[in-house]
JSON list of C-alpha atoms in Angstrom, two decimals:
[
{"chain": "A", "resi": 162, "resn": "MET", "atom": "CA", "xyz": [-11.83, -53.24, -36.63]},
{"chain": "A", "resi": 163, "resn": "ILE", "atom": "CA", "xyz": [-11.59, -49.48, -37.22]},
{"chain": "A", "resi": 164, "resn": "ARG", "atom": "CA", "xyz": [-14.51, -48.92, -34.88]},
{"chain": "A", "resi": 165, "resn": "MET", "atom": "CA", "xyz": [-12.69, -50.82, -32.05]},
{"chain": "A", "resi": 166, "resn": "PHE", "atom": "CA", "xyz": [-9.56, -48.79, -32.71]},
{"chain": "A", "resi": 167, "resn": "ILE", "atom": "CA", "xyz": [-11.50, -45.50, -32.42]},
{"chain": "A", "resi": 168, "resn": "VAL", "atom": "CA", "xyz": [-13.23, -46.66, -29.22]},
{"chain": "A", "resi": 169, "resn": "ALA", "atom": "CA", "xyz": [-9.84, -47.66, -27.76]},
{"chain": "A", "resi": 170, "resn": "LEU", "atom": "CA", "xyz": [-8.39, -44.25, -28.61]},
{"chain": "A", "resi": 171, "resn": "LEU", "atom": "CA", "xyz": [-11.35, -42.50, -27.00]},
{"chain": "A", "resi": 172, "resn": "LEU", "atom": "CA", "xyz": [-10.99, -44.59, -23.85]},
{"chain": "A", "resi": 173, "resn": "LEU", "atom": "CA", "xyz": [-7.30, -43.74, -23.70]},
{"chain": "A", "resi": 174, "resn": "ALA", "atom": "CA", "xyz": [-7.99, -40.04, -24.24]},
{"chain": "A", "resi": 175, "resn": "LEU", "atom": "CA", "xyz": [-10.77, -39.77, -21.64]},
{"chain": "A", "resi": 176, "resn": "PRO", "atom": "CA", "xyz": [-8.47, -39.78, -18.55]},
{"chain": "A", "resi": 177, "resn": "LEU", "atom": "CA", "xyz": [-6.30, -37.11, -20.16]},
{"chain": "A", "resi": 178, "resn": "VAL", "atom": "CA", "xyz": [-9.30, -34.88, -20.82]},
{"chain": "A", "resi": 179, "resn": "LEU", "atom": "CA", "xyz": [-10.60, -35.34, -17.28]},
{"chain": "A", "resi": 180, "resn": "LYS", "atom": "CA", "xyz": [-7.17, -34.66, -15.80]},
{"chain": "A", "resi": 181, "resn": "GLU", "atom": "CA", "xyz": [-6.87, -31.47, -17.84]},
{"chain": "A", "resi": 182, "resn": "LYS", "atom": "CA", "xyz": [-10.31, -30.31, -16.72]},
{"chain": "A", "resi": 183, "resn": "ALA", "atom": "CA", "xyz": [-9.58, -31.10, -13.06]},
{"chain": "A", "resi": 184, "resn": "GLY", "atom": "CA", "xyz": [-6.24, -29.30, -13.27]},
{"chain": "A", "resi": 185, "resn": "GLY", "atom": "CA", "xyz": [-7.96, -26.21, -14.63]},
{"chain": "A", "resi": 186, "resn": "LEU", "atom": "CA", "xyz": [-10.48, -26.27, -11.77]},
{"chain": "A", "resi": 187, "resn": "ARG", "atom": "CA", "xyz": [-7.73, -26.68, -9.20]},
{"chain": "A", "resi": 188, "resn": "ASP", "atom": "CA", "xyz": [-5.89, -23.71, -10.71]},
{"chain": "A", "resi": 189, "resn": "LEU", "atom": "CA", "xyz": [-9.11, -21.68, -10.72]},
{"chain": "A", "resi": 190, "resn": "ALA", "atom": "CA", "xyz": [-9.66, -22.32, -7.02]},
{"chain": "A", "resi": 191, "resn": "SER", "atom": "CA", "xyz": [-6.03, -21.86, -6.12]},
{"chain": "A", "resi": 192, "resn": "THR", "atom": "CA", "xyz": [-5.92, -18.44, -7.78]},
{"chain": "A", "resi": 193, "resn": "ARG", "atom": "CA", "xyz": [-9.37, -17.25, -6.66]},
{"chain": "A", "resi": 194, "resn": "TRP", "atom": "CA", "xyz": [-8.23, -16.85, -3.04]},
{"chain": "A", "resi": 195, "resn": "ARG", "atom": "CA", "xyz": [-5.50, -14.42, -4.18]},
{"chain": "A", "resi": 196, "resn": "GLU", "atom": "CA", "xyz": [-8.15, -12.07, -5.57]},
{"chain": "A", "resi": 197, "resn": "GLY", "atom": "CA", "xyz": [-10.27, -12.35, -2.43]},
{"chain": "A", "resi": 198, "resn": "VAL", "atom": "CA", "xyz": [-9.97, -8.72, -1.33]},
{"chain": "A", "resi": 199, "resn": "ALA", "atom": "CA", "xyz": [-11.97, -7.66, -4.40]},
{"chain": "A", "resi": 200, "resn": "ASN", "atom": "CA", "xyz": [-14.75, -10.15, -3.53]},
{"chain": "A", "resi": 201, "resn": "GLU", "atom": "CA", "xyz": [-18.12, -8.39, -3.27]},
{"chain": "A", "resi": 202, "resn": "GLU", "atom": "CA", "xyz": [-18.96, -10.06, 0.06]},
{"chain": "A", "resi": 203, "resn": "VAL", "atom": "CA", "xyz": [-15.74, -8.70, 1.58]},
{"chain": "A", "resi": 204, "resn": "LEU", "atom": "CA", "xyz": [-16.30, -5.19, 0.25]},
{"chain": "A", "resi": 205, "resn": "THR", "atom": "CA", "xyz": [-19.91, -5.15, 1.43]},
{"chain": "A", "resi": 206, "resn": "ALA", "atom": "CA", "xyz": [-18.94, -6.22, 4.96]},
{"chain": "A", "resi": 207, "resn": "MET", "atom": "CA", "xyz": [-16.29, -3.52, 5.23]},
{"chain": "A", "resi": 208, "resn": "ARG", "atom": "CA", "xyz": [-18.48, -0.77, 3.79]},
{"chain": "A", "resi": 209, "resn": "ALA", "atom": "CA", "xyz": [-21.31, -1.75, 6.15]},
{"chain": "A", "resi": 210, "resn": "SER", "atom": "CA", "xyz": [-18.87, -1.07, 9.01]},
{"chain": "A", "resi": 211, "resn": "GLY", "atom": "CA", "xyz": [-18.40, 2.51, 7.80]},
{"chain": "A", "resi": 212, "resn": "MET", "atom": "CA", "xyz": [-15.00, 1.95, 6.16]},
{"chain": "A", "resi": 213, "resn": "SER", "atom": "CA", "xyz": [-13.84, 3.57, 2.96]},
{"chain": "A", "resi": 214, "resn": "VAL", "atom": "CA", "xyz": [-12.18, 0.68, 1.14]},
{"chain": "A", "resi": 215, "resn": "LYS", "atom": "CA", "xyz": [-9.53, 0.84, -1.59]},
{"chain": "A", "resi": 216, "resn": "VAL", "atom": "CA", "xyz": [-8.62, -2.34, -3.46]},
{"chain": "A", "resi": 217, "resn": "GLY", "atom": "CA", "xyz": [-5.29, -2.87, -5.22]},
{"chain": "A", "resi": 218, "resn": "PRO", "atom": "CA", "xyz": [-5.15, -3.36, -8.99]},
{"chain": "A", "resi": 219, "resn": "ASN", "atom": "CA", "xyz": [-5.34, -7.17, -8.97]},
{"chain": "A", "resi": 220, "resn": "GLY", "atom": "CA", "xyz": [-7.54, -7.57, -5.87]},
{"chain": "A", "resi": 221, "resn": "SER", "atom": "CA", "xyz": [-4.74, -9.12, -3.86]},
{"chain": "A", "resi": 222, "resn": "GLU", "atom": "CA", "xyz": [-4.57, -6.42, -1.22]},
{"chain": "A", "resi": 223, "resn": "GLY", "atom": "CA", "xyz": [-6.56, -3.50, 0.02]},
{"chain": "A", "resi": 224, "resn": "THR", "atom": "CA", "xyz": [-6.71, -0.76, 2.59]},
{"chain": "A", "resi": 225, "resn": "ALA", "atom": "CA", "xyz": [-9.50, 0.89, 4.55]},
{"chain": "A", "resi": 226, "resn": "GLN", "atom": "CA", "xyz": [-9.78, 3.84, 6.87]},
{"chain": "A", "resi": 227, "resn": "ALA", "atom": "CA", "xyz": [-12.20, 5.19, 9.41]},
{"chain": "A", "resi": 228, "resn": "ALA", "atom": "CA", "xyz": [-11.81, 7.63, 12.29]},
{"chain": "A", "resi": 229, "resn": "GLY", "atom": "CA", "xyz": [-8.65, 6.61, 14.18]},
{"chain": "A", "resi": 230, "resn": "CYS", "atom": "CA", "xyz": [-8.42, 3.26, 12.44]},
{"chain": "A", "resi": 231, "resn": "GLU", "atom": "CA", "xyz": [-6.34, 1.97, 9.55]},
{"chain": "A", "resi": 232, "resn": "LEU", "atom": "CA", "xyz": [-6.73, -1.47, 8.00]},
{"chain": "A", "resi": 233, "resn": "LEU", "atom": "CA", "xyz": [-4.71, -3.55, 5.60]},
{"chain": "A", "resi": 234, "resn": "PHE", "atom": "CA", "xyz": [-6.30, -6.54, 3.84]},
{"chain": "A", "resi": 235, "resn": "GLN", "atom": "CA", "xyz": [-4.33, -9.52, 2.58]},
{"chain": "A", "resi": 236, "resn": "PRO", "atom": "CA", "xyz": [-5.87, -12.70, 1.17]},
{"chain": "A", "resi": 237, "resn": "ALA", "atom": "CA", "xyz": [-5.28, -15.88, 3.18]},
{"chain": "A", "resi": 238, "resn": "ASP", "atom": "CA", "xyz": [-4.80, -19.23, 1.49]},
{"chain": "A", "resi": 239, "resn": "PRO", "atom": "CA", "xyz": [-7.72, -21.46, 2.63]},
{"chain": "A", "resi": 240, "resn": "ARG", "atom": "CA", "xyz": [-5.22, -24.28, 3.15]},
{"chain": "A", "resi": 241, "resn": "GLY", "atom": "CA", "xyz": [-3.27, -22.07, 5.58]},
{"chain": "A", "resi": 242, "resn": "GLN", "atom": "CA", "xyz": [-0.11, -22.06, 3.46]},
{"chain": "A", "resi": 243, "resn": "ASN", "atom": "CA", "xyz": [0.63, -18.34, 3.83]},
{"chain": "A", "resi": 244, "resn": "LEU", "atom": "CA", "xyz": [-0.46, -18.12, 7.46]},
{"chain": "A", "resi": 245, "resn": "GLY", "atom": "CA", "xyz": [3.13, -17.76, 8.69]},
{"chain": "A", "resi": 246, "resn": "TYR", "atom": "CA", "xyz": [3.62, -14.78, 6.40]},
{"chain": "A", "resi": 247, "resn": "LEU", "atom": "CA", "xyz": [0.43, -13.15, 7.68]},
{"chain": "A", "resi": 248, "resn": "ILE", "atom": "CA", "xyz": [1.41, -13.70, 11.31]},
{"chain": "A", "resi": 249, "resn": "GLU", "atom": "CA", "xyz": [4.85, -12.21, 10.67]},
{"chain": "A", "resi": 250, "resn": "LEU", "atom": "CA", "xyz": [3.30, -9.21, 8.92]},
{"chain": "A", "resi": 251, "resn": "SER", "atom": "CA", "xyz": [0.89, -8.71, 11.83]},
{"chain": "A", "resi": 252, "resn": "LYS", "atom": "CA", "xyz": [3.80, -7.73, 14.11]},
{"chain": "A", "resi": 253, "resn": "GLU", "atom": "CA", "xyz": [3.68, -4.29, 12.49]},
{"chain": "A", "resi": 254, "resn": "PHE", "atom": "CA", "xyz": [-0.01, -3.89, 13.45]},
{"chain": "A", "resi": 255, "resn": "ASP", "atom": "CA", "xyz": [-2.08, -3.91, 16.62]},
{"chain": "A", "resi": 256, "resn": "ARG", "atom": "CA", "xyz": [-4.31, -6.84, 15.74]},
{"chain": "A", "resi": 257, "resn": "LEU", "atom": "CA", "xyz": [-4.83, -9.58, 13.15]},
{"chain": "A", "resi": 258, "resn": "SER", "atom": "CA", "xyz": [-8.30, -10.97, 12.45]},
{"chain": "A", "resi": 259, "resn": "PHE", "atom": "CA", "xyz": [-9.67, -13.09, 9.63]},
{"chain": "A", "resi": 260, "resn": "LEU", "atom": "CA", "xyz": [-12.74, -12.05, 7.67]},
{"chain": "A", "resi": 261, "resn": "TYR", "atom": "CA", "xyz": [-14.71, -15.07, 6.49]},
{"chain": "A", "resi": 262, "resn": "GLU", "atom": "CA", "xyz": [-18.34, -15.13, 5.34]},
{"chain": "A", "resi": 263, "resn": "GLY", "atom": "CA", "xyz": [-18.93, -11.58, 6.57]},
{"chain": "A", "resi": 264, "resn": "ARG", "atom": "CA", "xyz": [-17.67, -12.21, 10.09]},
{"chain": "A", "resi": 265, "resn": "LEU", "atom": "CA", "xyz": [-14.35, -11.45, 11.80]},
{"chain": "A", "resi": 266, "resn": "HIS", "atom": "CA", "xyz": [-12.63, -14.36, 13.53]},
{"chain": "A", "resi": 267, "resn": "ASP", "atom": "CA", "xyz": [-9.71, -14.03, 15.94]},
{"chain": "A", "resi": 268, "resn": "GLU", "atom": "CA", "xyz": [-8.25, -17.30, 14.69]},
{"chain": "A", "resi": 269, "resn": "PHE", "atom": "CA", "xyz": [-7.91, -18.68, 11.18]},
{"chain": "A", "resi": 270, "resn": "PRO", "atom": "CA", "xyz": [-11.10, -20.66, 10.31]},
{"chain": "A", "resi": 271, "resn": "TYR", "atom": "CA", "xyz": [-9.27, -23.76, 9.01]},
{"chain": "A", "resi": 272, "resn": "LEU", "atom": "CA", "xyz": [-12.11, -26.24, 8.86]},
{"chain": "A", "resi": 273, "resn": "ASN", "atom": "CA", "xyz": [-14.73, -23.96, 7.29]},
{"chain": "A", "resi": 274, "resn": "ALA", "atom": "CA", "xyz": [-12.33, -22.38, 4.80]},
{"chain": "A", "resi": 275, "resn": "LEU", "atom": "CA", "xyz": [-10.82, -25.65, 3.63]},
{"chain": "A", "resi": 276, "resn": "THR", "atom": "CA", "xyz": [-14.23, -27.35, 3.40]},
{"chain": "A", "resi": 277, "resn": "ARG", "atom": "CA", "xyz": [-15.63, -24.52, 1.26]},
{"chain": "A", "resi": 278, "resn": "HIS", "atom": "CA", "xyz": [-12.47, -24.49, -0.90]},
{"chain": "A", "resi": 279, "resn": "ILE", "atom": "CA", "xyz": [-12.82, -28.22, -1.65]},
{"chain": "A", "resi": 280, "resn": "LEU", "atom": "CA", "xyz": [-16.58, -27.89, -2.15]},
{"chain": "A", "resi": 281, "resn": "PHE", "atom": "CA", "xyz": [-15.97, -25.08, -4.66]},
{"chain": "A", "resi": 282, "resn": "ILE", "atom": "CA", "xyz": [-13.63, -27.36, -6.65]},
{"chain": "A", "resi": 283, "resn": "LEU", "atom": "CA", "xyz": [-16.02, -30.34, -6.55]},
{"chain": "A", "resi": 284, "resn": "LEU", "atom": "CA", "xyz": [-19.16, -28.39, -7.49]},
{"chain": "A", "resi": 285, "resn": "ASN", "atom": "CA", "xyz": [-17.39, -26.71, -10.39]},
{"chain": "A", "resi": 286, "resn": "ALA", "atom": "CA", "xyz": [-16.10, -30.10, -11.54]},
{"chain": "A", "resi": 287, "resn": "VAL", "atom": "CA", "xyz": [-19.68, -31.31, -12.01]},
{"chain": "A", "resi": 288, "resn": "GLY", "atom": "CA", "xyz": [-20.79, -28.05, -13.62]},
{"chain": "A", "resi": 289, "resn": "ILE", "atom": "CA", "xyz": [-22.54, -26.40, -10.67]},
{"chain": "A", "resi": 290, "resn": "ASP", "atom": "CA", "xyz": [-21.66, -22.73, -10.41]},
{"chain": "A", "resi": 291, "resn": "ASN", "atom": "CA", "xyz": [-21.11, -21.47, -6.87]},
{"chain": "A", "resi": 292, "resn": "ASP", "atom": "CA", "xyz": [-19.55, -18.52, -5.11]},
{"chain": "A", "resi": 293, "resn": "TYR", "atom": "CA", "xyz": [-16.01, -18.63, -3.85]},
{"chain": "A", "resi": 294, "resn": "ARG", "atom": "CA", "xyz": [-15.74, -17.50, -0.22]},
{"chain": "A", "resi": 295, "resn": "PRO", "atom": "CA", "xyz": [-12.29, -16.11, 0.50]},
{"chain": "A", "resi": 296, "resn": "VAL", "atom": "CA", "xyz": [-10.56, -15.71, 3.85]},
{"chain": "A", "resi": 297, "resn": "ILE", "atom": "CA", "xyz": [-9.05, -12.26, 4.28]},
{"chain": "A", "resi": 298, "resn": "GLY", "atom": "CA", "xyz": [-6.40, -11.32, 6.83]},
{"chain": "A", "resi": 299, "resn": "VAL", "atom": "CA", "xyz": [-7.44, -8.00, 8.38]},
{"chain": "A", "resi": 300, "resn": "PHE", "atom": "CA", "xyz": [-4.58, -6.07, 9.98]},
{"chain": "A", "resi": 301, "resn": "GLU", "atom": "CA", "xyz": [-5.74, -3.33, 12.33]},
{"chain": "A", "resi": 302, "resn": "LYS", "atom": "CA", "xyz": [-3.81, -0.28, 13.48]},
{"chain": "A", "resi": 303, "resn": "GLY", "atom": "CA", "xyz": [-5.52, 1.99, 15.99]},
{"chain": "A", "resi": 304, "resn": "ALA", "atom": "CA", "xyz": [-8.90, 1.73, 17.68]},
{"chain": "A", "resi": 305, "resn": "CYS", "atom": "CA", "xyz": [-11.18, 0.02, 15.18]},
{"chain": "A", "resi": 306, "resn": "GLY", "atom": "CA", "xyz": [-14.50, 0.03, 17.01]},
{"chain": "A", "resi": 307, "resn": "ASN", "atom": "CA", "xyz": [-16.28, -0.01, 13.65]},
{"chain": "A", "resi": 308, "resn": "LEU", "atom": "CA", "xyz": [-15.36, -3.69, 13.31]},
{"chain": "A", "resi": 309, "resn": "ASP", "atom": "CA", "xyz": [-16.98, -4.79, 16.57]},
{"chain": "A", "resi": 310, "resn": "ARG", "atom": "CA", "xyz": [-20.25, -5.42, 14.73]},
{"chain": "A", "resi": 311, "resn": "LEU", "atom": "CA", "xyz": [-18.50, -7.94, 12.49]},
{"chain": "A", "resi": 312, "resn": "ARG", "atom": "CA", "xyz": [-17.04, -9.74, 15.51]},
{"chain": "A", "resi": 313, "resn": "GLN", "atom": "CA", "xyz": [-20.41, -10.15, 17.23]},
{"chain": "A", "resi": 314, "resn": "ILE", "atom": "CA", "xyz": [-22.32, -11.68, 14.32]}
]
């Protein structure tokens, strides 16, 4: 009788444990995009273009400079939820591009970004460690010819 009671309690507790674990993974993924500017892939791509990059204290924004070119980096939510904010902010700049997987896109890469975001959550849920690939809004002011290499990849 006691054994059945313990098994019943374990079965009742299992969904709560799984929900807690899934919630933690969702929070992990939903906060990782905010720190995207500090992602090593992003920094490597910008430095390879000859930019001197400075990242803010929490990795949520950054700046870069090269001859005649100034850049501002802001993380973009892979679900597109802060896209309106980024578009509004871009009015103060000459151009808005999105850096994703080492390449600059003129439009937000919805399908790829959302697919990788969900894949990150699922793989972590089953214990497979993988890299998070952020989308970064790149605001350009001035002639940024250094970035042409990233557009042609």
